[in-house]
Coordinates of C-alpha atoms in Angstrom, one line a residue:
Chain U
M123 CA 198.0 -12.5 -88.6
I124 CA 201.3 -11.7 -87.4
F125 CA 203.0 -15.0 -89.0
W126 CA 200.8 -14.1 -92.5
P127 CA 203.7 -14.3 -95.0
E128 CA 203.2 -10.9 -96.6
F129 CA 203.6 -9.3 -92.9
S130 CA 205.8 -5.8 -92.8
L131 CA 205.7 -2.6 -91.3
S132 CA 206.3 0.8 -92.8
T133 CA 208.5 2.6 -91.3
Q134 CA 205.8 4.9 -90.2
E135 CA 203.9 2.0 -88.7
I136 CA 206.7 1.3 -86.6
D137 CA 207.5 5.1 -85.6
A138 CA 203.8 4.9 -84.2
V139 CA 203.9 1.7 -83.1
T140 CA 207.0 3.0 -81.3
L141 CA 206.2 6.8 -80.1
S142 CA 202.8 5.2 -78.9
L143 CA 205.2 3.1 -76.7
W144 CA 207.4 6.0 -75.9
V145 CA 204.7 8.4 -75.0
A146 CA 202.3 6.1 -73.0
V147 CA 205.7 5.6 -70.3
I148 CA 206.9 9.2 -70.4
G149 CA 203.2 9.7 -69.4
M150 CA 203.5 7.5 -67.0
F151 CA 206.5 8.3 -65.2
A152 CA 205.6 11.6 -65.2
S153 CA 202.3 12.3 -63.9
L154 CA 203.6 9.7 -61.0
P155 CA 204.7 12.1 -58.4
L156 CA 201.9 14.4 -59.3
A157 CA 199.3 11.0 -59.0
L158 CA 200.1 10.1 -55.7
T159 CA 200.7 13.0 -54.2
V160 CA 196.8 14.4 -55.4
A161 CA 196.1 10.5 -54.1
Y162 CA 197.3 10.8 -50.7
A163 CA 196.0 14.3 -50.4
L164 CA 192.5 12.6 -51.0
A165 CA 192.8 9.8 -49.0
R166 CA 194.2 11.5 -46.0
G167 CA 194.2 15.1 -46.2
R168 CA 191.5 17.2 -44.5
F169 CA 191.6 20.5 -46.6
W170 CA 189.0 23.0 -48.2
G171 CA 188.3 22.4 -51.2
K172 CA 189.1 19.1 -51.3
A173 CA 185.5 17.6 -53.2
L174 CA 186.6 20.4 -56.0
L175 CA 190.1 19.2 -56.0
N176 CA 187.8 15.2 -56.2
G177 CA 185.9 16.4 -58.9
F178 CA 188.7 18.6 -60.8
V179 CA 190.9 15.3 -60.6
H180 CA 187.8 13.0 -62.6
L181 CA 187.7 15.9 -65.1
P182 CA 189.4 14.1 -68.0
L183 CA 187.0 10.9 -67.4
I184 CA 184.0 12.8 -67.9
L185 CA 184.7 15.3 -70.9
P186 CA 185.2 14.0 -74.5
P187 CA 188.3 13.7 -74.7
V188 CA 188.6 15.7 -77.8
V189 CA 186.6 18.7 -75.6
T190 CA 190.4 18.6 -72.9
G191 CA 192.1 18.3 -75.9
Y192 CA 191.3 21.6 -76.7
F193 CA 191.6 22.5 -73.1
L194 CA 195.6 21.8 -73.4
L195 CA 195.4 23.3 -77.1
S196 CA 194.2 26.5 -75.4
L197 CA 196.2 26.1 -72.6
L198 CA 199.7 25.3 -74.0
G199 CA 199.6 26.3 -77.6
P200 CA 202.1 27.9 -79.3
Q201 CA 200.4 31.1 -79.1
T202 CA 199.5 31.3 -75.0
W203 CA 201.3 32.4 -72.5
L204 CA 202.0 29.1 -71.0
G205 CA 203.2 27.7 -74.1
A206 CA 205.6 30.1 -74.3
V207 CA 207.4 30.2 -71.2
F208 CA 207.4 26.6 -72.0
A209 CA 208.8 27.0 -75.5
K210 CA 211.6 28.7 -73.4
F211 CA 213.1 26.0 -72.2
G212 CA 212.5 23.9 -75.2
V213 CA 209.8 22.3 -74.5
Q214 CA 207.2 22.3 -77.1
F215 CA 203.3 20.6 -76.2
A216 CA 201.2 21.7 -79.2
F217 CA 201.9 19.2 -82.7
H218 CA 205.0 17.7 -81.2
W219 CA 205.4 14.1 -79.4
E220 CA 205.8 15.7 -76.1
G221 CA 201.9 17.2 -76.3
A222 CA 201.6 13.6 -77.4
A223 CA 202.8 12.4 -73.3
L224 CA 201.2 15.3 -72.4
A225 CA 198.0 14.4 -73.4
A226 CA 198.6 10.6 -72.5
S227 CA 198.8 11.6 -68.7
V228 CA 195.8 13.9 -68.2
M229 CA 193.9 11.3 -69.9
A230 CA 195.4 8.9 -67.9
F231 CA 195.1 11.0 -64.8
P232 CA 192.1 10.4 -62.9
L233 CA 192.3 6.6 -63.3
F234 CA 196.2 6.7 -62.1
V235 CA 194.7 8.4 -58.9
R236 CA 191.9 6.8 -58.2
A237 CA 194.3 3.7 -58.7
I238 CA 196.9 4.5 -55.7
K239 CA 194.1 6.3 -53.3
L240 CA 192.4 2.5 -52.8
G241 CA 195.6 1.3 -52.2
L242 CA 195.6 4.4 -49.3
D243 CA 192.7 3.6 -48.3
A244 CA 193.2 -0.4 -47.5
V245 CA 196.7 1.1 -45.5
D246 CA 195.2 0.8 -41.9
P247 CA 195.4 4.3 -40.3
K248 CA 196.5 2.6 -37.1
L249 CA 199.9 1.1 -38.6
E250 CA 200.8 4.7 -39.2
E251 CA 200.1 5.9 -35.6
A252 CA 202.2 3.2 -34.7
A253 CA 205.0 4.2 -36.8
A254 CA 204.5 7.7 -35.3
T255 CA 204.7 6.5 -31.5
L256 CA 207.7 4.7 -32.7
G257 CA 209.3 8.2 -33.6
A258 CA 208.9 8.3 -36.8
S259 CA 208.5 11.9 -38.2
R260 CA 205.1 11.6 -41.3
F261 CA 207.2 11.9 -44.1
W262 CA 209.0 8.6 -42.4
V263 CA 205.8 7.5 -41.5
F264 CA 204.8 7.7 -45.3
V265 CA 208.1 6.4 -46.6
T266 CA 208.6 3.5 -44.5
V267 CA 205.3 2.6 -43.6
T268 CA 202.7 4.0 -46.3
L269 CA 204.3 3.7 -49.6
P270 CA 205.9 0.4 -49.1
L271 CA 202.3 -1.2 -48.4
I272 CA 200.9 0.5 -51.5
V273 CA 203.2 -0.9 -53.5
P274 CA 200.6 -3.2 -55.1
S275 CA 198.1 -0.8 -56.2
L276 CA 200.6 1.8 -57.2
I277 CA 201.9 -0.8 -59.6
A278 CA 198.5 -1.5 -61.2
G279 CA 197.6 2.1 -61.1
M280 CA 200.9 2.2 -63.4
I281 CA 199.7 -0.4 -65.7
L282 CA 196.6 1.7 -65.7
A283 CA 198.2 4.6 -66.8
F284 CA 200.3 3.0 -69.7
A285 CA 197.8 1.5 -70.6
K286 CA 195.2 4.1 -71.1
G287 CA 198.2 6.6 -72.5
F288 CA 199.2 4.2 -74.4
G289 CA 195.4 3.8 -76.2
E290 CA 194.9 7.5 -75.9
F291 CA 193.5 9.4 -78.7
G292 CA 190.3 11.7 -78.4
A293 CA 193.1 14.7 -77.0
T294 CA 196.1 13.4 -78.9
I295 CA 194.7 13.6 -82.3
T296 CA 193.4 17.5 -81.3
L297 CA 196.6 19.0 -79.0
V298 CA 199.0 17.2 -81.9
A299 CA 197.3 16.2 -85.0
N300 CA 198.6 13.1 -87.4
I301 CA 201.2 13.7 -88.4
P302 CA 203.7 10.5 -89.5
S303 CA 206.5 9.8 -88.1
Q304 CA 206.7 12.6 -85.8
T305 CA 203.3 12.6 -83.8
Q306 CA 201.5 10.2 -85.4
T307 CA 200.7 7.4 -82.4
L308 CA 199.2 4.2 -82.5
P309 CA 195.8 5.0 -82.7
S310 CA 196.1 8.2 -84.3
A311 CA 197.9 6.0 -87.4
I312 CA 194.7 3.0 -87.1
Y313 CA 192.8 5.7 -87.6
A314 CA 194.7 7.3 -90.6
L315 CA 194.7 3.7 -92.2
L316 CA 190.9 3.1 -92.2
Q317 CA 190.4 6.2 -94.1
I318 CA 191.9 5.1 -97.2
P319 CA 190.6 2.1 -99.2
G320 CA 192.1 -0.4 -98.9
G321 CA 194.0 0.4 -95.5
E322 CA 192.5 -2.5 -93.5
R323 CA 195.2 -5.0 -93.9
G324 CA 198.0 -2.9 -92.3
A325 CA 195.2 -1.5 -89.5
L326 CA 194.5 -5.1 -88.7
I327 CA 198.2 -5.3 -88.5
L328 CA 198.4 -2.8 -86.1
I329 CA 195.4 -3.4 -84.2
G330 CA 197.1 -6.7 -83.9
I331 CA 200.0 -5.3 -82.2
S332 CA 197.7 -3.3 -79.6
V333 CA 195.8 -6.1 -78.9
L334 CA 199.0 -8.1 -77.7
L335 CA 200.9 -5.1 -76.4
A336 CA 197.8 -4.5 -74.0
S337 CA 197.3 -8.2 -73.0
L338 CA 201.2 -8.2 -72.2
A339 CA 201.3 -5.2 -69.7
L340 CA 197.6 -6.9 -68.6
A341 CA 200.4 -9.4 -67.8
L342 CA 202.6 -7.9 -66.2
A343 CA 200.1 -6.1 -63.8
E344 CA 199.1 -9.2 -62.9
V345 CA 202.3 -10.7 -62.0
L346 CA 203.8 -7.8 -60.3
G347 CA 201.2 -6.8 -58.6
R348 CA 200.1 -10.9 -57.2
S349 CA 204.5 -10.5 -55.7
A350 CA 204.2 -7.4 -54.4
A351 CA 201.0 -8.1 -52.5
K352 CA 202.4 -11.3 -51.2
R353 CA 205.7 -9.2 -49.9
V354 CA 202.8 -6.5 -48.3
A355 CA 201.6 -8.8 -46.8
G356 CA 204.3 -10.9 -45.3
R357 CA 204.4 -13.8 -46.5
Chain P
M2 CA 209.4 11.7 -12.9
S3 CA 205.7 13.5 -12.9
L4 CA 203.7 13.7 -15.6
K5 CA 201.2 17.1 -15.9
I6 CA 197.6 16.7 -17.6
N7 CA 195.1 19.2 -17.6
L8 CA 193.2 18.9 -20.4
S9 CA 189.8 19.7 -21.6
H10 CA 188.3 17.8 -24.6
D11 CA 185.4 17.3 -26.9
L12 CA 185.3 14.2 -28.5
G13 CA 181.9 11.9 -29.7
G14 CA 179.5 14.7 -27.3
I15 CA 181.6 14.0 -24.2
T16 CA 183.8 16.8 -22.9
S17 CA 186.5 15.1 -21.2
H18 CA 188.8 17.4 -18.5
Y19 CA 191.3 16.0 -16.0
D20 CA 193.7 17.3 -13.7
L21 CA 196.4 15.1 -12.8
M22 CA 199.5 14.6 -11.5
L23 CA 200.5 11.2 -11.9
S24 CA 204.6 10.0 -10.4
E25 CA 206.1 6.7 -10.0
G26 CA 205.1 2.9 -10.6
V27 CA 201.8 1.6 -12.5
T28 CA 199.2 3.9 -12.5
G29 CA 195.9 1.1 -13.0
I30 CA 193.3 3.8 -15.5
T31 CA 190.1 2.0 -15.4
G32 CA 186.3 3.2 -16.5
A33 CA 183.1 1.9 -18.8
S34 CA 183.4 2.3 -22.7
G35 CA 183.2 5.5 -23.3
S36 CA 184.5 7.1 -20.3
G37 CA 187.2 9.0 -22.0
K38 CA 190.0 6.5 -21.2
T39 CA 190.9 6.9 -24.7
T40 CA 190.7 10.8 -25.5
L41 CA 193.0 11.2 -22.6
I42 CA 195.3 8.1 -23.9
K43 CA 196.0 10.2 -27.7
A44 CA 196.1 12.9 -26.1
L45 CA 199.0 11.8 -24.0
C46 CA 201.4 10.1 -26.7
G47 CA 200.0 13.0 -29.5
L48 CA 197.4 11.4 -31.7
I49 CA 195.1 14.0 -31.0
K50 CA 195.6 17.7 -29.9
P51 CA 193.6 18.5 -26.5
N52 CA 191.4 22.1 -27.8
S53 CA 192.8 23.1 -24.0
G54 CA 195.4 22.8 -21.8
H55 CA 199.1 21.6 -20.7
I56 CA 200.8 17.4 -20.7
S57 CA 204.6 17.8 -19.4
L58 CA 206.8 15.4 -18.2
N59 CA 209.1 15.8 -15.7
D60 CA 210.4 19.1 -17.8
R61 CA 209.2 18.0 -21.0
V62 CA 206.5 20.1 -22.4
F63 CA 204.8 17.5 -24.8
F64 CA 201.7 20.3 -25.2
D65 CA 200.5 24.0 -23.8
S66 CA 197.9 25.4 -25.8
R67 CA 198.3 28.9 -24.4
A68 CA 201.9 28.6 -25.3
G69 CA 201.3 27.3 -29.3
I70 CA 202.7 24.3 -27.8
F71 CA 201.9 20.8 -29.3
L72 CA 205.1 18.4 -29.9
P73 CA 203.9 15.7 -32.5
P74 CA 203.9 12.0 -31.5
H75 CA 207.0 11.2 -32.6
R76 CA 209.0 13.7 -30.9
R77 CA 207.4 12.7 -27.1
N78 CA 209.7 9.1 -26.3
I79 CA 206.5 7.1 -25.0
G80 CA 206.4 3.8 -25.7
T81 CA 202.7 2.7 -26.7
I82 CA 201.5 0.1 -26.5
F83 CA 197.7 -0.9 -28.5
Q84 CA 195.0 -3.3 -28.0
E85 CA 195.7 -4.5 -31.1
P86 CA 199.7 -5.6 -31.7
R87 CA 199.7 -3.6 -34.3
L88 CA 203.2 -5.3 -36.0
F89 CA 204.3 -3.8 -40.4
P90 CA 203.1 -6.3 -42.1
H91 CA 206.1 -6.0 -44.7
L92 CA 208.5 -5.7 -42.3
S93 CA 210.0 -9.4 -40.6
L94 CA 209.6 -9.7 -36.9
R95 CA 213.5 -8.3 -36.6
Q96 CA 212.6 -5.0 -38.4
N97 CA 209.4 -4.6 -36.4
L98 CA 211.2 -5.2 -33.2
T99 CA 214.5 -2.8 -34.1
Y100 CA 212.0 -0.2 -36.2
S101 CA 212.2 2.6 -34.1
A102 CA 216.3 2.3 -34.2
R103 CA 215.7 4.3 -37.8
F104 CA 215.1 7.5 -36.4
Q105 CA 217.6 7.1 -33.7
K106 CA 220.9 7.6 -35.9
F107 CA 221.8 11.1 -34.4
P108 CA 223.2 11.4 -30.7
P109 CA 221.5 11.2 -27.9
R110 CA 220.2 7.7 -29.8
R111 CA 218.3 5.7 -26.8
V112 CA 218.5 2.4 -27.8
Q113 CA 217.4 -0.5 -25.8
D114 CA 219.2 -3.6 -26.1
L115 CA 218.1 -6.0 -28.7
D116 CA 219.1 -9.0 -27.0
Y117 CA 218.1 -7.7 -23.1
I118 CA 214.5 -7.0 -25.0
I119 CA 214.8 -10.6 -26.5
N120 CA 215.9 -12.0 -23.3
L121 CA 213.1 -10.4 -21.3
L122 CA 210.1 -11.1 -23.9
G123 CA 211.0 -14.2 -24.4
L124 CA 210.9 -13.8 -27.8
E125 CA 214.2 -16.3 -29.0
P126 CA 212.0 -19.4 -30.6
L127 CA 209.5 -16.4 -32.7
L128 CA 213.0 -14.7 -34.8
D129 CA 212.9 -16.7 -37.4
R130 CA 209.0 -16.7 -37.7
R131 CA 206.9 -14.8 -40.4
T132 CA 205.0 -12.3 -38.6
E133 CA 201.6 -13.6 -40.0
T134 CA 202.6 -16.9 -38.2
L135 CA 202.8 -15.2 -34.7
S136 CA 199.7 -16.5 -32.7
G137 CA 197.9 -13.0 -30.9
G138 CA 199.1 -13.2 -28.1
E139 CA 203.1 -14.0 -29.5
K140 CA 202.2 -11.0 -32.1
Q141 CA 201.2 -8.9 -29.1
R142 CA 204.4 -9.9 -27.2
V143 CA 206.5 -8.2 -30.1
S144 CA 204.6 -5.2 -30.7
I145 CA 205.1 -4.6 -26.6
G146 CA 209.5 -5.7 -27.8
R147 CA 209.2 -3.1 -30.2
A148 CA 208.1 0.1 -27.8
L149 CA 210.4 -1.0 -25.5
M150 CA 213.2 -0.9 -27.7
R151 CA 212.5 3.3 -28.0
K152 CA 213.6 3.3 -24.2
P153 CA 211.0 5.5 -23.7
D154 CA 210.4 7.3 -20.9
I155 CA 206.5 6.0 -20.4
F156 CA 204.8 3.3 -21.3
L157 CA 201.1 3.3 -22.1
M158 CA 199.6 0.5 -22.4
D159 CA 195.8 1.0 -23.7
E160 CA 194.4 -2.4 -23.2
P161 CA 196.8 -4.9 -24.0
L162 CA 195.2 -7.6 -23.7
S163 CA 192.2 -7.4 -24.2
A164 CA 191.7 -8.8 -28.1
L165 CA 193.1 -11.5 -27.0
D166 CA 191.7 -15.4 -24.8
Q167 CA 191.8 -16.0 -21.4
P168 CA 194.7 -18.5 -22.1
R169 CA 196.7 -15.5 -24.2
R170 CA 196.2 -13.2 -21.0
A171 CA 198.1 -15.3 -18.3
E172 CA 200.8 -15.9 -20.5
I173 CA 201.4 -12.2 -21.2
L174 CA 201.0 -11.0 -17.9
P175 CA 204.1 -12.2 -16.8
Y176 CA 205.6 -10.7 -19.0
L177 CA 204.5 -7.4 -18.3
A178 CA 204.5 -7.4 -15.0
R179 CA 208.3 -8.8 -15.0
L180 CA 208.8 -5.1 -17.7
C181 CA 206.7 -3.0 -15.2
Q182 CA 209.3 -4.6 -12.5
E183 CA 212.9 -4.4 -14.1
S184 CA 212.5 -1.4 -16.9
K185 CA 211.7 1.7 -14.1
T186 CA 209.7 2.8 -16.7
P187 CA 206.4 4.3 -15.0
V188 CA 203.7 3.0 -17.1
L189 CA 200.0 3.4 -17.9
Y190 CA 197.8 0.7 -18.2
V191 CA 194.5 1.1 -19.4
S192 CA 191.9 -2.2 -18.3
H193 CA 188.7 -3.2 -17.9
A194 CA 189.7 -6.2 -16.3
M195 CA 190.5 -5.0 -12.5
S196 CA 192.3 -8.9 -12.1
E197 CA 194.7 -7.2 -14.5
I198 CA 195.3 -3.8 -12.8
V199 CA 196.2 -5.6 -8.9
Q200 CA 198.4 -7.7 -10.8
L201 CA 200.4 -5.0 -12.1
A202 CA 199.3 -1.9 -11.0
D203 CA 200.8 0.1 -7.7
H204 CA 197.5 3.1 -8.1
L205 CA 194.4 3.1 -9.7
L206 CA 193.0 5.7 -11.4
L207 CA 188.8 6.1 -12.1
I208 CA 187.1 7.7 -14.8
E209 CA 183.9 9.0 -15.3
E210 CA 182.3 10.6 -18.2
G211 CA 185.7 12.7 -19.3
H212 CA 186.3 12.8 -16.0
A213 CA 189.0 11.3 -12.9
R214 CA 186.8 10.6 -9.7
A215 CA 189.1 8.3 -7.6
F216 CA 192.7 8.4 -8.2
G217 CA 194.7 6.5 -5.3
P218 CA 197.2 3.9 -4.0
L219 CA 195.5 0.9 -5.7
A220 CA 194.6 -0.5 -2.0
Q221 CA 193.4 2.4 -0.6
I222 CA 190.4 3.1 -3.8
L223 CA 189.7 -0.9 -4.0
S224 CA 188.3 -0.7 -0.4
D225 CA 186.1 2.4 -0.4
P226 CA 182.9 1.6 0.3
D227 CA 181.9 5.1 -1.9
L228 CA 183.5 3.6 -5.6
A229 CA 181.5 0.5 -4.7
S230 CA 178.9 1.2 -7.9
L231 CA 181.7 2.4 -10.1
I232 CA 184.2 -0.6 -9.5
G233 CA 181.9 -3.5 -9.6
L234 CA 180.7 -4.4 -6.2
P235 CA 182.2 -8.0 -6.8
E236 CA 185.6 -6.0 -7.7
M237 CA 185.3 -4.7 -4.0
G238 CA 188.0 -6.1 -1.3
A239 CA 191.1 -5.3 -0.5
L240 CA 194.7 -6.3 -1.2
W241 CA 197.3 -7.2 1.8
E242 CA 200.8 -7.8 1.1
G243 CA 202.9 -10.3 3.8
T244 CA 205.6 -12.6 3.0
L245 CA 205.9 -16.2 2.5
T246 CA 207.2 -17.5 6.0
Y247 CA 206.6 -21.7 4.9
K248 CA 204.6 -23.8 2.5
A249 CA 203.5 -27.2 3.8
P250 CA 203.7 -30.5 2.1
D251 CA 200.0 -30.3 1.9
G252 CA 200.7 -26.9 -0.4
L253 CA 199.3 -24.8 1.8
C254 CA 201.3 -21.6 2.6
T255 CA 201.7 -18.9 5.9
L256 CA 201.9 -15.7 4.7
N257 CA 203.0 -13.5 7.5
T258 CA 200.6 -9.9 7.3
K259 CA 200.4 -7.1 9.6
A260 CA 197.0 -8.5 10.9
G261 CA 198.9 -11.7 11.6
P262 CA 199.5 -15.2 9.7
L263 CA 197.2 -15.7 7.1
H264 CA 196.7 -20.0 4.7
L265 CA 196.8 -19.7 1.8
P266 CA 196.8 -22.6 -1.2
N267 CA 199.3 -22.7 -3.8
L268 CA 201.2 -19.0 -3.4
D269 CA 203.0 -18.8 -6.7
A270 CA 206.8 -17.8 -5.2
A271 CA 210.0 -18.7 -3.3
L272 CA 209.7 -18.5 0.4
G273 CA 210.4 -15.1 2.5
N274 CA 209.2 -13.4 -1.0
R275 CA 206.3 -10.3 -0.8
V276 CA 203.4 -11.9 -2.3
R277 CA 200.5 -9.2 -2.2
V278 CA 197.1 -10.9 -1.9
R279 CA 193.6 -9.6 -2.7
L280 CA 190.8 -10.8 0.1
L281 CA 187.6 -10.0 -1.8
A282 CA 184.7 -8.5 0.0
Q283 CA 182.6 -11.1 -1.3
D284 CA 184.8 -14.0 0.2
V285 CA 184.4 -12.2 3.7
I286 CA 182.0 -13.4 6.3
I287 CA 181.6 -11.8 10.0
A288 CA 181.1 -13.5 13.6
R289 CA 180.2 -11.4 16.9
T290 CA 181.7 -14.5 18.3
R291 CA 185.2 -16.3 17.6
P292 CA 183.4 -19.4 15.7
M293 CA 184.1 -22.8 16.7
A294 CA 184.0 -26.5 14.2
L295 CA 185.0 -24.4 11.2
S296 CA 186.2 -25.1 8.1
A297 CA 187.8 -22.4 7.2
L298 CA 191.4 -21.7 8.2
N299 CA 191.4 -18.0 8.9
V300 CA 189.6 -16.4 11.5
L301 CA 191.1 -12.7 11.8
E302 CA 190.1 -10.3 14.8
T303 CA 188.8 -7.1 13.5
T304 CA 187.1 -4.4 14.4
I305 CA 184.5 -2.7 12.4
T306 CA 185.4 1.3 11.0
G307 CA 182.7 1.6 8.9
L308 CA 179.3 0.5 6.8
S309 CA 177.5 1.4 4.0
Y310 CA 174.6 0.4 2.7
G311 CA 173.8 -0.5 -0.8
H312 CA 170.8 -0.3 -2.9
D313 CA 170.5 -4.0 -3.5
H314 CA 169.6 -5.5 0.1
S315 CA 174.5 -5.5 1.0
V316 CA 176.2 -3.8 3.1
L317 CA 180.0 -3.1 2.7
V318 CA 181.5 -3.5 6.3
R319 CA 185.2 -1.9 7.2
L320 CA 187.1 -3.8 9.3
D321 CA 190.2 -3.1 10.5
A322 CA 192.9 -5.6 11.4
Q323 CA 195.9 -4.2 12.8
G324 CA 195.9 -1.6 11.4
D325 CA 195.7 -3.2 7.6
T326 CA 191.5 -2.4 6.4
L327 CA 189.6 -5.4 5.3
L328 CA 186.4 -5.3 3.5
A329 CA 183.6 -7.2 4.2
R330 CA 179.8 -7.7 1.4
I331 CA 177.3 -9.2 3.6
T332 CA 173.4 -8.7 3.8
Q333 CA 171.8 -6.1 5.0
R334 CA 170.0 -8.8 7.4
S335 CA 173.0 -10.0 8.5
A336 CA 174.4 -6.5 9.6
A337 CA 171.1 -5.5 11.4
D338 CA 170.7 -9.8 13.3
L339 CA 174.3 -9.3 14.2
K340 CA 173.8 -5.5 15.7
L341 CA 177.2 -4.2 13.6
V342 CA 178.2 -0.9 14.8
I343 CA 180.4 1.7 14.4
G344 CA 183.8 0.3 16.4
L345 CA 182.4 -3.1 17.3
P346 CA 185.0 -5.5 17.4
C347 CA 183.7 -9.2 15.7
F348 CA 185.8 -11.8 13.9
A349 CA 186.3 -11.9 9.6
I350 CA 186.3 -15.2 8.0
L351 CA 188.1 -15.6 5.0
K352 CA 187.8 -18.9 3.1
S353 CA 191.3 -19.9 2.2
L354 CA 190.4 -21.0 -1.3
A355 CA 188.6 -17.6 -2.7
V356 CA 191.8 -16.0 -1.5
A357 CA 193.5 -14.9 -5.6
Q358 CA 197.2 -13.8 -5.1
A359 CA 197.9 -10.5 -6.9
N360 CA 200.9 -11.4 -8.2
R361 CA 203.0 -8.2 -7.5
V362 CA 205.0 -7.0 -4.9

């Protein structure tokens, strides 16, 4: 349908696609360090409250996205204490694109952590023990053995987080609303188009774009994941 | 070198308690599965923290529960070789070998010469191969080299051959023997296989239910009838050393021992070398009078110094052969028929083909 002669996108629609891409990428990279830390703690750590942490991490997966968005709003909204602190540093979440990035990363977080944890669970602790007896401290064991071995799952998690963030709707629209060219993401734009009579054609184009981008992300994940898995297995 | 171990630890329902002082040379450690060998090894290299006790190597304290000292594995400089090679799959063979050097950037650097390791372990033909194409035995050789690279103060070998089939074991054992001889580093060698231990060790530590049941020179432990139930009767016997003095054209070699010359086939050593042989109790026959017209080549004049009756109708007879101890396992009926008593002179007959060479001297 992209090749339809009358194919054209309005500025607003182009902005929505760009914002969604931007938000998904930022959200993914911003949550990467925390996702890695939490996955490592869940996979290797022995501490009080581990089950609690596990449950908390999975909350966004279980709660209705609107509820997650509401919580974020009531935590980081302009009138809240935490929102004021961030505002001092020039970061505003509610009704700003930063909020969309935050919503994307929060909603994608459980998937991100699960993907990395799967990889960590598959790393043989005996290799880490061997590295320790060869003089590597915990930090260096992680950097020289654990991390290289989980690169495939890391890539899988990143793509998953990107795709989830790219399509996030419920929490995003609750936290940042649906302001064209400001906080309107691709899903919000599709939603808005479907609300007006005769908007289906524009919606279809955007739907086509999201299918295309999702497929590309999946293909990229496959290619990167395979080559990384090969490298990790010493092939 | 002196390794002081005094530790208590609970693991899987077994309370281990060790109070040991190990010194130079190769110490074999053996015991049934689940007897607590692994607890001992893991506590030594710092992979578990014992409930209480003290571990130190020379004047370096690894662990002291009272002083609150616990050195993590990477600060202990112990070369550990595990049952599995544990090669890093994402690194090349060379990177695996030199892995420990990355953490030795600052003085005092302890990095072994790579060429020395490659030569010692015969790794030259493997260097360009990918790690996953190596056989189990080749991988284990690389892992030995990797542990050696750090110039460890002591080697811990935790059943390094038990995951390999017999031909692979035979392939690696000579490398281990060379390593034990050349590196002058003390070695703790854990194994179920007495055949490996007799080739490598000078001392033997017997472990039973988390305790050191016996510890001493290998030859002494293996010929102690009181330990037969723990070591296993088929493994009991004497360990003798001698000098190879003559190789006959028919392959028979003459080994000069304290008790006199032994005639043994196919000893794998050069003339003049010291050779260690294992004389298993079940391969020794006793006669009251000097036997005539006998196919066995080795007949030794001995005196009975001990008789221990087992529960299986057999008796272990301790014999003194000019200062060397020999052990014979015969039936209780034979012992009664021959009227064997302590102090009785008799002849020990040894079948040449039954004698196994224990390489290392």
